[in-house]
């Protein structure tokens, strides 16, 4: 799939998302549930802000010393028996993984949820080479079965409800049961169990690599990641080079924040900390572990003003609180990374020409920055994108001349005076009996955006500054009269 | 109730919305400040703070606007902004755009800490929460994003509202969720914006309040615009009035 799964203009994607009432309401409800759960837990942690501060510090420290920590992590993972691979680009990562399959002669694998594998478009490329990946995370399996795109980074099937899931499995997988979640899950479990038992290769992501021990962590709620990392003989871990914490102490801080921020729970039902393949005498665990560390543009981000974005731990809290995501859903963005973090990250990974107007799909309300567990100033970074887009000429020429002309007017008292005095009667002509400009004005291009859905109050004949001057003059006169009297 | 104190001279920043569309809000604020013992002046050369421009990415074009504002307010002891959003732009954002300009960085630093948002000024500088206002009815309050989150002014407007005698405050659901205005966002992405503001109006109506009050006129213009449209279309029957907190205080103090 790669990063962008829908390259239609933003306007079209938004329109489609907004007109899909089912999806729209499903996301609204899901957002309400997750944010309430998160907030309730956050309120219980007295020093939540200290945790965020600490976590941001840990992530900053890693980014500032990324070369050191990547090396330390790689050395320790290697010492624990892992085979390390470094992939500068998505293509390199794919090639590395295909080589591993070639060598093994395997044609299928089980997968647990991983954004990094989505970012490099792994599933499609495996299929092209005759290798069938089976998604074992419930939500990912739904997406894979439906051939749909994810709408969230943590809960990718957020836009499905139980009826839609029941129908999907009935149609595609011969399910005959009801819409009862437990029954559907049982069906999935039975189906996936045999896939696990027969699998020779497991592909997983990695929430954090621990430099001090060379361990990789997996945080999951379904236990599927644990199975994918213990049953097959070969495990392939695909991770971004920045997903490292120095040691177990810092891992602890990150875990406190990650789970609460992501799903509004204190802990997940499964948490694995895997260090190398199974040791002699150990019953569980793979015989071979490959770790593919993917750069894919991250060192460029590291060297730029967008560096704070690399602190991201993919918790999804920013999209859960975002007023825009709430309505346009993940699909309005057309990127596997939606919401505020997606607006920042997507253009950095695919470039402005492909990311199109994404940075403008934001009100700059700052709610995201407020909840981000690693304190990424998301709304500031979104603004930086806009400024870079204007500087690099990615905005329409008409708009740019409008803004440039407007800026001249608004930086000069006299010009402002003339423009707004001429403008006032204009807006008054447009009003009907109501006293405000209603939908009858949608034919006027500049006003159109506003009056499309709201009425506009008219500009006043006498601006505030004029009224104030008159008021002050009257007051002075009164004062003068009193003194004279 | 209001003690005698030496007259305090304040330079006023109304914000373009108030200057062009809602002069009555500005006048209400002036009357309130005067009753609280202030002498209000409007620096002659002040115009827009430039936020709609730089928030759309046109930060280079906006620089003369920023400099114009900085120049206009030089030399004033106390500056009171009727909008949290513009106050944040000047106090919180200008510095990033002017960091390579020593002269204006210096001039900015000279005024930055002297700028107070209207409610912050009354509560924190004048030290008043009860201004002796009376008004009967129920009020709900929209917590504007820049004011609440970026400037951290959360309590002050509520303290002022809750101390208006006769008025009871009911919090609306998701009071601090964005109203969908977002400056030029509202005209650049009208479809998204209208869905967001629609929800805001519904949340406000759920309180059955007589007044929907806010401290940033831009948000109020957005919310009122949607409310008027819904009324026009006959989608709702409601007499809820959209008012700036300055108008609420002015109304209550004038009685
Ligand atoms: S940007 Fe922050 S809130 Fe959003 S996913 Fe990343 S860590 Fe979570």
PDB file of C-alpha atoms in Angstrom, chain B:
ATOM      1  CA  UNK B   1     -17.812  47.347  45.397  1.00  0.00           C
ATOM      2  CA  UNK B   2     -15.222  48.895  43.095  1.00  0.00           C
ATOM      3  CA  UNK B   3     -12.624  50.666  45.147  1.00  0.00           C
ATOM      4  CA  UNK B   4     -11.069  53.907  44.132  1.00  0.00           C
ATOM      5  CA  UNK B   5      -7.716  53.382  42.503  1.00  0.00           C
ATOM      6  CA  UNK B   6      -5.453  55.600  40.466  1.00  0.00           C
ATOM      7  CA  UNK B   7      -6.512  55.760  36.837  1.00  0.00           C
ATOM      8  CA  UNK B   8      -4.619  53.203  34.822  1.00  0.00           C
ATOM      9  CA  UNK B   9      -3.829  53.929  31.221  1.00  0.00           C
ATOM     10  CA  UNK B  10      -4.238  50.932  28.940  1.00  0.00           C
ATOM     11  CA  UNK B  11      -3.489  50.605  25.249  1.00  0.00           C
ATOM     12  CA  UNK B  12      -6.273  48.604  23.708  1.00  0.00           C
ATOM     13  CA  UNK B  13      -5.987  45.909  21.025  1.00  0.00           C
ATOM     14  CA  UNK B  14      -9.471  45.166  19.635  1.00  0.00           C
ATOM     15  CA  UNK B  15      -8.644  42.643  16.891  1.00  0.00           C
ATOM     16  CA  UNK B  16      -9.784  43.093  13.293  1.00  0.00           C
ATOM     17  CA  UNK B  17     -13.048  41.197  13.746  1.00  0.00           C
ATOM     18  CA  UNK B  18     -14.177  43.630  16.385  1.00  0.00           C
ATOM     19  CA  UNK B  19     -12.912  46.650  14.501  1.00  0.00           C
ATOM     20  CA  UNK B  20     -14.652  45.761  11.252  1.00  0.00           C
ATOM     21  CA  UNK B  21     -17.652  43.633  12.157  1.00  0.00           C
ATOM     22  CA  UNK B  22     -18.392  44.023  15.855  1.00  0.00           C
ATOM     23  CA  UNK B  23     -17.566  47.555  17.027  1.00  0.00           C
ATOM     24  CA  UNK B  24     -20.255  47.202  19.692  1.00  0.00           C
ATOM     25  CA  UNK B  25     -18.153  44.507  21.371  1.00  0.00           C
ATOM     26  CA  UNK B  26     -15.173  46.817  21.469  1.00  0.00           C
ATOM     27  CA  UNK B  27     -17.262  49.633  22.891  1.00  0.00           C
ATOM     28  CA  UNK B  28     -18.633  47.326  25.571  1.00  0.00           C
ATOM     29  CA  UNK B  29     -15.085  46.400  26.575  1.00  0.00           C
ATOM     30  CA  UNK B  30     -14.082  50.061  26.713  1.00  0.00           C
ATOM     31  CA  UNK B  31     -17.014  50.870  29.018  1.00  0.00           C
ATOM     32  CA  UNK B  32     -16.171  47.945  31.279  1.00  0.00           C
ATOM     33  CA  UNK B  33     -12.542  48.955  31.525  1.00  0.00           C
ATOM     34  CA  UNK B  34     -13.474  52.561  32.208  1.00  0.00           C
ATOM     35  CA  UNK B  35     -15.836  51.547  34.988  1.00  0.00           C
ATOM     36  CA  UNK B  36     -12.964  49.578  36.465  1.00  0.00           C
ATOM     37  CA  UNK B  37     -10.853  52.693  36.509  1.00  0.00           C
ATOM     38  CA  UNK B  38      -8.940  52.531  33.263  1.00  0.00           C
ATOM     39  CA  UNK B  39      -8.266  55.139  30.671  1.00  0.00           C
ATOM     40  CA  UNK B  40      -8.449  53.347  27.319  1.00  0.00           C
ATOM     41  CA  UNK B  41      -6.453  54.476  24.324  1.00  0.00           C
ATOM     42  CA  UNK B  42      -6.279  52.973  20.861  1.00  0.00           C
ATOM     43  CA  UNK B  43      -2.852  53.474  19.293  1.00  0.00           C
ATOM     44  CA  UNK B  44      -3.520  55.209  16.039  1.00  0.00           C
ATOM     45  CA  UNK B  45      -1.433  53.033  13.753  1.00  0.00           C
ATOM     46  CA  UNK B  46      -2.486  49.642  15.002  1.00  0.00           C
ATOM     47  CA  UNK B  47      -3.962  47.269  12.411  1.00  0.00           C
ATOM     48  CA  UNK B  48      -4.096  43.462  12.081  1.00  0.00           C
ATOM     49  CA  UNK B  49      -1.635  41.267  14.003  1.00  0.00           C
ATOM     50  CA  UNK B  50      -1.006  39.221  10.862  1.00  0.00           C
ATOM     51  CA  UNK B  51      -2.106  35.882  12.248  1.00  0.00           C
ATOM     52  CA  UNK B  52      -4.475  34.938   9.399  1.00  0.00           C
ATOM     53  CA  UNK B  53      -1.569  35.503   7.049  1.00  0.00           C
ATOM     54  CA  UNK B  54       1.212  33.619   8.790  1.00  0.00           C
ATOM     55  CA  UNK B  55      -1.108  30.827   9.870  1.00  0.00           C
ATOM     56  CA  UNK B  56      -1.815  30.282   6.184  1.00  0.00           C
ATOM     57  CA  UNK B  57       1.907  30.022   5.586  1.00  0.00           C
ATOM     58  CA  UNK B  58       2.521  33.600   4.443  1.00  0.00           C
ATOM     59  CA  UNK B  59       4.907  34.506   7.206  1.00  0.00           C
ATOM     60  CA  UNK B  60       7.188  36.560   4.974  1.00  0.00           C
ATOM     61  CA  UNK B  61       4.287  38.666   3.734  1.00  0.00           C
ATOM     62  CA  UNK B  62       3.091  39.060   7.323  1.00  0.00           C
ATOM     63  CA  UNK B  63       6.335  40.510   8.657  1.00  0.00           C
ATOM     64  CA  UNK B  64       5.470  44.154   7.879  1.00  0.00           C
ATOM     65  CA  UNK B  65       2.180  43.589   9.719  1.00  0.00           C
ATOM     66  CA  UNK B  66       3.986  42.263  12.764  1.00  0.00           C
ATOM     67  CA  UNK B  67       6.394  45.163  12.720  1.00  0.00           C
ATOM     68  CA  UNK B  68       3.523  47.617  12.361  1.00  0.00           C
ATOM     69  CA  UNK B  69       1.854  46.207  15.472  1.00  0.00           C
ATOM     70  CA  UNK B  70       5.086  46.156  17.434  1.00  0.00           C
ATOM     71  CA  UNK B  71       5.755  49.783  16.523  1.00  0.00           C
ATOM     72  CA  UNK B  72       2.201  50.864  17.267  1.00  0.00           C
ATOM     73  CA  UNK B  73       2.335  49.573  20.847  1.00  0.00           C
ATOM     74  CA  UNK B  74       5.842  50.716  21.795  1.00  0.00           C
ATOM     75  CA  UNK B  75       6.016  52.718  24.962  1.00  0.00           C
ATOM     76  CA  UNK B  76       2.762  51.637  26.575  1.00  0.00           C
ATOM     77  CA  UNK B  77       2.916  50.305  30.115  1.00  0.00           C
ATOM     78  CA  UNK B  78      -0.087  48.029  29.790  1.00  0.00           C
ATOM     79  CA  UNK B  79      -1.683  46.573  26.695  1.00  0.00           C
ATOM     80  CA  UNK B  80      -5.071  44.857  26.811  1.00  0.00           C
ATOM     81  CA  UNK B  81      -6.136  42.572  23.992  1.00  0.00           C
ATOM     82  CA  UNK B  82      -9.780  41.746  23.503  1.00  0.00           C
ATOM     83  CA  UNK B  83      -8.772  38.554  21.732  1.00  0.00           C
ATOM     84  CA  UNK B  84      -6.680  35.728  23.138  1.00  0.00           C
ATOM     85  CA  UNK B  85      -5.821  34.530  19.694  1.00  0.00           C
ATOM     86  CA  UNK B  86      -4.101  37.729  18.585  1.00  0.00           C
ATOM     87  CA  UNK B  87      -2.505  38.140  22.015  1.00  0.00           C
ATOM     88  CA  UNK B  88      -1.000  34.673  21.605  1.00  0.00           C
ATOM     89  CA  UNK B  89       0.149  35.505  18.092  1.00  0.00           C
ATOM     90  CA  UNK B  90       2.075  38.512  19.364  1.00  0.00           C
ATOM     91  CA  UNK B  91       3.332  37.035  22.639  1.00  0.00           C
ATOM     92  CA  UNK B  92       3.895  33.477  21.517  1.00  0.00           C
ATOM     93  CA  UNK B  93       4.478  33.384  17.796  1.00  0.00           C
ATOM     94  CA  UNK B  94       6.060  36.617  16.566  1.00  0.00           C
ATOM     95  CA  UNK B  95       9.410  35.707  18.093  1.00  0.00           C
ATOM     96  CA  UNK B  96       9.823  32.717  15.768  1.00  0.00           C
ATOM     97  CA  UNK B  97       9.411  34.850  12.694  1.00  0.00           C
ATOM     98  CA  UNK B  98      11.553  37.719  13.884  1.00  0.00           C
ATOM     99  CA  UNK B  99      14.423  35.786  15.409  1.00  0.00           C
ATOM    100  CA  UNK B 100      16.886  37.093  12.816  1.00  0.00           C
ATOM    101  CA  UNK B 101      15.803  40.670  13.272  1.00  0.00           C
ATOM    102  CA  UNK B 102      17.572  42.098  16.310  1.00  0.00           C
ATOM    103  CA  UNK B 103      15.818  45.435  16.304  1.00  0.00           C
ATOM    104  CA  UNK B 104      12.305  44.021  16.224  1.00  0.00           C
ATOM    105  CA  UNK B 105      13.137  41.149  18.551  1.00  0.00           C
ATOM    106  CA  UNK B 106      14.160  43.775  21.071  1.00  0.00           C
ATOM    107  CA  UNK B 107      11.093  45.894  20.467  1.00  0.00           C
ATOM    108  CA  UNK B 108       8.897  42.811  20.731  1.00  0.00           C
ATOM    109  CA  UNK B 109      10.457  41.816  24.031  1.00  0.00           C
ATOM    110  CA  UNK B 110       9.669  45.307  25.298  1.00  0.00           C
ATOM    111  CA  UNK B 111       5.916  44.884  24.790  1.00  0.00           C
ATOM    112  CA  UNK B 112       5.406  41.130  25.008  1.00  0.00           C
ATOM    113  CA  UNK B 113       5.140  40.800  28.767  1.00  0.00           C
ATOM    114  CA  UNK B 114       2.928  43.885  28.976  1.00  0.00           C
ATOM    115  CA  UNK B 115       0.184  42.355  26.862  1.00  0.00           C
ATOM    116  CA  UNK B 116      -2.761  40.911  28.751  1.00  0.00           C
ATOM    117  CA  UNK B 117      -5.878  39.317  27.430  1.00  0.00           C
ATOM    118  CA  UNK B 118      -9.042  41.144  28.549  1.00  0.00           C
ATOM    119  CA  UNK B 119     -10.207  38.674  31.252  1.00  0.00           C
ATOM    120  CA  UNK B 120      -6.669  37.984  32.383  1.00  0.00           C
ATOM    121  CA  UNK B 121      -6.160  41.714  32.823  1.00  0.00           C
ATOM    122  CA  UNK B 122      -9.269  42.173  34.953  1.00  0.00           C
ATOM    123  CA  UNK B 123      -8.643  39.159  37.160  1.00  0.00           C
ATOM    124  CA  UNK B 124      -4.855  39.030  37.412  1.00  0.00           C
ATOM    125  CA  UNK B 125      -3.828  42.659  37.029  1.00  0.00           C
ATOM    126  CA  UNK B 126      -6.788  44.539  38.486  1.00  0.00           C
ATOM    127  CA  UNK B 127      -7.345  41.709  40.957  1.00  0.00           C
ATOM    128  CA  UNK B 128     -11.097  41.591  40.476  1.00  0.00           C
ATOM    129  CA  UNK B 129     -13.408  38.675  39.934  1.00  0.00           C
ATOM    130  CA  UNK B 130     -16.619  40.368  41.021  1.00  0.00           C
ATOM    131  CA  UNK B 131     -17.070  43.530  39.023  1.00  0.00           C
ATOM    132  CA  UNK B 132     -20.489  44.149  40.540  1.00  0.00           C
ATOM    133  CA  UNK B 133     -22.512  43.034  37.539  1.00  0.00           C
ATOM    134  CA  UNK B 134     -26.110  41.784  37.669  1.00  0.00           C
ATOM    135  CA  UNK B 135     -27.797  39.837  34.918  1.00  0.00           C
ATOM    136  CA  UNK B 136     -30.535  37.252  35.115  1.00  0.00           C
ATOM    137  CA  UNK B 137     -30.339  34.084  33.098  1.00  0.00           C
ATOM    138  CA  UNK B 138     -28.243  31.076  32.223  1.00  0.00           C
ATOM    139  CA  UNK B 139     -24.926  31.292  30.421  1.00  0.00           C
ATOM    140  CA  UNK B 140     -22.637  28.783  28.794  1.00  0.00           C
ATOM    141  CA  UNK B 141     -19.066  29.477  27.730  1.00  0.00           C
ATOM    142  CA  UNK B 142     -17.036  28.392  24.716  1.00  0.00           C
ATOM    143  CA  UNK B 143     -13.401  27.839  25.691  1.00  0.00           C
ATOM    144  CA  UNK B 144     -11.526  29.207  22.703  1.00  0.00           C
ATOM    145  CA  UNK B 145      -8.445  27.193  21.751  1.00  0.00           C
ATOM    146  CA  UNK B 146      -5.720  29.795  21.692  1.00  0.00           C
ATOM    147  CA  UNK B 147      -6.940  31.473  24.847  1.00  0.00           C
ATOM    148  CA  UNK B 148      -7.471  28.273  26.803  1.00  0.00           C
ATOM    149  CA  UNK B 149      -4.756  25.980  25.589  1.00  0.00           C
ATOM    150  CA  UNK B 150      -2.003  28.166  24.218  1.00  0.00           C
ATOM    151  CA  UNK B 151      -2.236  31.090  26.621  1.00  0.00           C
ATOM    152  CA  UNK B 152      -3.448  28.897  29.474  1.00  0.00           C
ATOM    153  CA  UNK B 153      -6.190  31.368  30.426  1.00  0.00           C
ATOM    154  CA  UNK B 154      -8.775  28.937  31.747  1.00  0.00           C
ATOM    155  CA  UNK B 155     -10.054  30.175  35.065  1.00  0.00           C
ATOM    156  CA  UNK B 156     -10.217  33.939  34.610  1.00  0.00           C
ATOM    157  CA  UNK B 157     -13.186  34.137  32.206  1.00  0.00           C
ATOM    158  CA  UNK B 158     -15.121  31.630  34.294  1.00  0.00           C
ATOM    159  CA  UNK B 159     -14.414  33.513  37.501  1.00  0.00           C
ATOM    160  CA  UNK B 160     -15.797  36.676  35.950  1.00  0.00           C
ATOM    161  CA  UNK B 161     -18.877  34.893  34.615  1.00  0.00           C
ATOM    162  CA  UNK B 162     -19.608  33.076  37.826  1.00  0.00           C
ATOM    163  CA  UNK B 163     -19.463  36.311  39.769  1.00  0.00           C
ATOM    164  CA  UNK B 164     -22.130  38.028  37.723  1.00  0.00           C
ATOM    165  CA  UNK B 165     -25.041  38.147  40.155  1.00  0.00           C
ATOM    166  CA  UNK B 166     -28.193  36.445  38.986  1.00  0.00           C
ATOM    167  CA  UNK B 167     -26.444  34.542  36.231  1.00  0.00           C
ATOM    168  CA  UNK B 168     -25.926  30.807  36.437  1.00  0.00           C
ATOM    169  CA  UNK B 169     -23.251  29.030  34.477  1.00  0.00           C
ATOM    170  CA  UNK B 170     -23.769  25.664  32.780  1.00  0.00           C
ATOM    171  CA  UNK B 171     -20.791  24.031  31.097  1.00  0.00           C
ATOM    172  CA  UNK B 172     -21.525  22.722  27.632  1.00  0.00           C
ATOM    173  CA  UNK B 173     -20.250  19.306  26.554  1.00  0.00           C
ATOM    174  CA  UNK B 174     -16.739  19.495  25.047  1.00  0.00           C
ATOM    175  CA  UNK B 175     -16.522  23.174  25.931  1.00  0.00           C
ATOM    176  CA  UNK B 176     -12.849  23.322  24.997  1.00  0.00           C
ATOM    177  CA  UNK B 177     -13.173  21.613  21.637  1.00  0.00           C
ATOM    178  CA  UNK B 178     -12.349  23.817  18.657  1.00  0.00           C
ATOM    179  CA  UNK B 179     -15.314  25.589  17.019  1.00  0.00           C
ATOM    180  CA  UNK B 180     -13.878  24.971  13.562  1.00  0.00           C
ATOM    181  CA  UNK B 181     -12.981  28.565  12.795  1.00  0.00           C
ATOM    182  CA  UNK B 182      -9.200  28.240  12.515  1.00  0.00           C
ATOM    183  CA  UNK B 183      -8.780  31.564  10.709  1.00  0.00           C
ATOM    184  CA  UNK B 184      -8.582  31.014   6.979  1.00  0.00           C
ATOM    185  CA  UNK B 185      -9.383  27.338   7.593  1.00  0.00           C
ATOM    186  CA  UNK B 186     -13.051  28.326   7.754  1.00  0.00           C
ATOM    187  CA  UNK B 187     -13.014  29.544   4.156  1.00  0.00           C
ATOM    188  CA  UNK B 188     -10.361  27.199   2.791  1.00  0.00           C
ATOM    189  CA  UNK B 189     -11.968  24.033   4.129  1.00  0.00           C
ATOM    190  CA  UNK B 190     -15.599  25.111   4.580  1.00  0.00           C
ATOM    191  CA  UNK B 191     -17.003  21.578   4.495  1.00  0.00           C
ATOM    192  CA  UNK B 192     -14.928  20.377   7.442  1.00  0.00           C
ATOM    193  CA  UNK B 193     -15.345  23.650   9.281  1.00  0.00           C
ATOM    194  CA  UNK B 194     -19.123  23.517   9.024  1.00  0.00           C
ATOM    195  CA  UNK B 195     -19.291  20.025  10.492  1.00  0.00           C
ATOM    196  CA  UNK B 196     -17.185  21.110  13.442  1.00  0.00           C
ATOM    197  CA  UNK B 197     -19.156  24.285  14.138  1.00  0.00           C
ATOM    198  CA  UNK B 198     -22.443  22.435  13.755  1.00  0.00           C
ATOM    199  CA  UNK B 199     -21.436  20.162  16.632  1.00  0.00           C
ATOM    200  CA  UNK B 200     -20.367  23.160  18.696  1.00  0.00           C
ATOM    201  CA  UNK B 201     -23.782  24.784  18.248  1.00  0.00           C
ATOM    202  CA  UNK B 202     -25.572  21.568  19.167  1.00  0.00           C
ATOM    203  CA  UNK B 203     -23.435  21.212  22.294  1.00  0.00           C
ATOM    204  CA  UNK B 204     -24.184  24.785  23.282  1.00  0.00           C
ATOM    205  CA  UNK B 205     -27.915  24.389  22.693  1.00  0.00           C
ATOM    206  CA  UNK B 206     -27.899  21.304  24.911  1.00  0.00           C
ATOM    207  CA  UNK B 207     -27.370  23.584  27.908  1.00  0.00           C
ATOM    208  CA  UNK B 208     -30.560  25.566  27.244  1.00  0.00           C
ATOM    209  CA  UNK B 209     -28.608  28.690  28.062  1.00  0.00           C
ATOM    210  CA  UNK B 210     -29.864  32.192  27.345  1.00  0.00           C
ATOM    211  CA  UNK B 211     -26.370  33.339  26.480  1.00  0.00           C
ATOM    212  CA  UNK B 212     -23.537  31.627  24.698  1.00  0.00           C
ATOM    213  CA  UNK B 213     -20.536  33.581  25.781  1.00  0.00           C
ATOM    214  CA  UNK B 214     -16.919  33.516  24.666  1.00  0.00           C
ATOM    215  CA  UNK B 215     -13.836  35.638  24.908  1.00  0.00           C
ATOM    216  CA  UNK B 216     -12.723  35.562  21.280  1.00  0.00           C
ATOM    217  CA  UNK B 217     -14.927  37.302  18.758  1.00  0.00           C
ATOM    218  CA  UNK B 218     -13.679  35.270  15.791  1.00  0.00           C
ATOM    219  CA  UNK B 219     -14.978  32.025  17.316  1.00  0.00           C
ATOM    220  CA  UNK B 220     -18.212  33.753  18.268  1.00  0.00           C
ATOM    221  CA  UNK B 221     -18.685  35.045  14.743  1.00  0.00           C
ATOM    222  CA  UNK B 222     -18.294  31.495  13.474  1.00  0.00           C
ATOM    223  CA  UNK B 223     -20.684  29.999  16.005  1.00  0.00           C
ATOM    224  CA  UNK B 224     -23.232  32.782  15.572  1.00  0.00           C
ATOM    225  CA  UNK B 225     -23.055  32.411  11.802  1.00  0.00           C
ATOM    226  CA  UNK B 226     -23.961  28.752  12.056  1.00  0.00           C
ATOM    227  CA  UNK B 227     -26.630  29.357  14.663  1.00  0.00           C
ATOM    228  CA  UNK B 228     -28.254  32.051  12.488  1.00  0.00           C
ATOM    229  CA  UNK B 229     -28.179  29.730   9.491  1.00  0.00           C
ATOM    230  CA  UNK B 230     -29.798  26.921  11.455  1.00  0.00           C
ATOM    231  CA  UNK B 231     -32.466  29.322  12.675  1.00  0.00           C
ATOM    232  CA  UNK B 232     -33.077  30.652   9.181  1.00  0.00           C
ATOM    233  CA  UNK B 233     -33.583  27.159   7.919  1.00  0.00           C
ATOM    234  CA  UNK B 234     -35.959  26.409  10.729  1.00  0.00           C
ATOM    235  CA  UNK B 235     -33.722  23.593  11.988  1.00  0.00           C
ATOM    236  CA  UNK B 236     -33.801  24.943  15.514  1.00  0.00           C
ATOM    237  CA  UNK B 237     -35.956  27.155  17.649  1.00  0.00           C
ATOM    238  CA  UNK B 238     -33.751  28.904  20.128  1.00  0.00           C
ATOM    239  CA  UNK B 239     -33.407  32.400  21.447  1.00  0.00           C
ATOM    240  CA  UNK B 240     -29.861  31.870  22.658  1.00  0.00           C
ATOM    241  CA  UNK B 241     -27.818  35.038  22.229  1.00  0.00           C
ATOM    242  CA  UNK B 242     -24.166  34.900  21.257  1.00  0.00           C
ATOM    243  CA  UNK B 243     -22.207  37.463  23.258  1.00  0.00           C
ATOM    244  CA  UNK B 244     -18.638  38.367  24.020  1.00  0.00           C
ATOM    245  CA  UNK B 245     -17.791  38.271  27.704  1.00  0.00           C
ATOM    246  CA  UNK B 246     -17.173  42.038  27.520  1.00  0.00           C
ATOM    247  CA  UNK B 247     -20.792  42.536  26.459  1.00  0.00           C
ATOM    248  CA  UNK B 248     -22.007  40.334  29.275  1.00  0.00           C
ATOM    249  CA  UNK B 249     -20.067  42.344  31.852  1.00  0.00           C
ATOM    250  CA  UNK B 250     -21.123  45.627  30.272  1.00  0.00           C
ATOM    251  CA  UNK B 251     -24.770  44.610  30.289  1.00  0.00           C
ATOM    252  CA  UNK B 252     -24.529  43.527  33.917  1.00  0.00           C
ATOM    253  CA  UNK B 253     -22.612  46.577  35.084  1.00  0.00           C
ATOM    254  CA  UNK B 254     -24.878  49.011  33.272  1.00  0.00           C
ATOM    255  CA  UNK B 255     -27.851  47.969  35.355  1.00  0.00           C
TER     256      UNK B 255
END
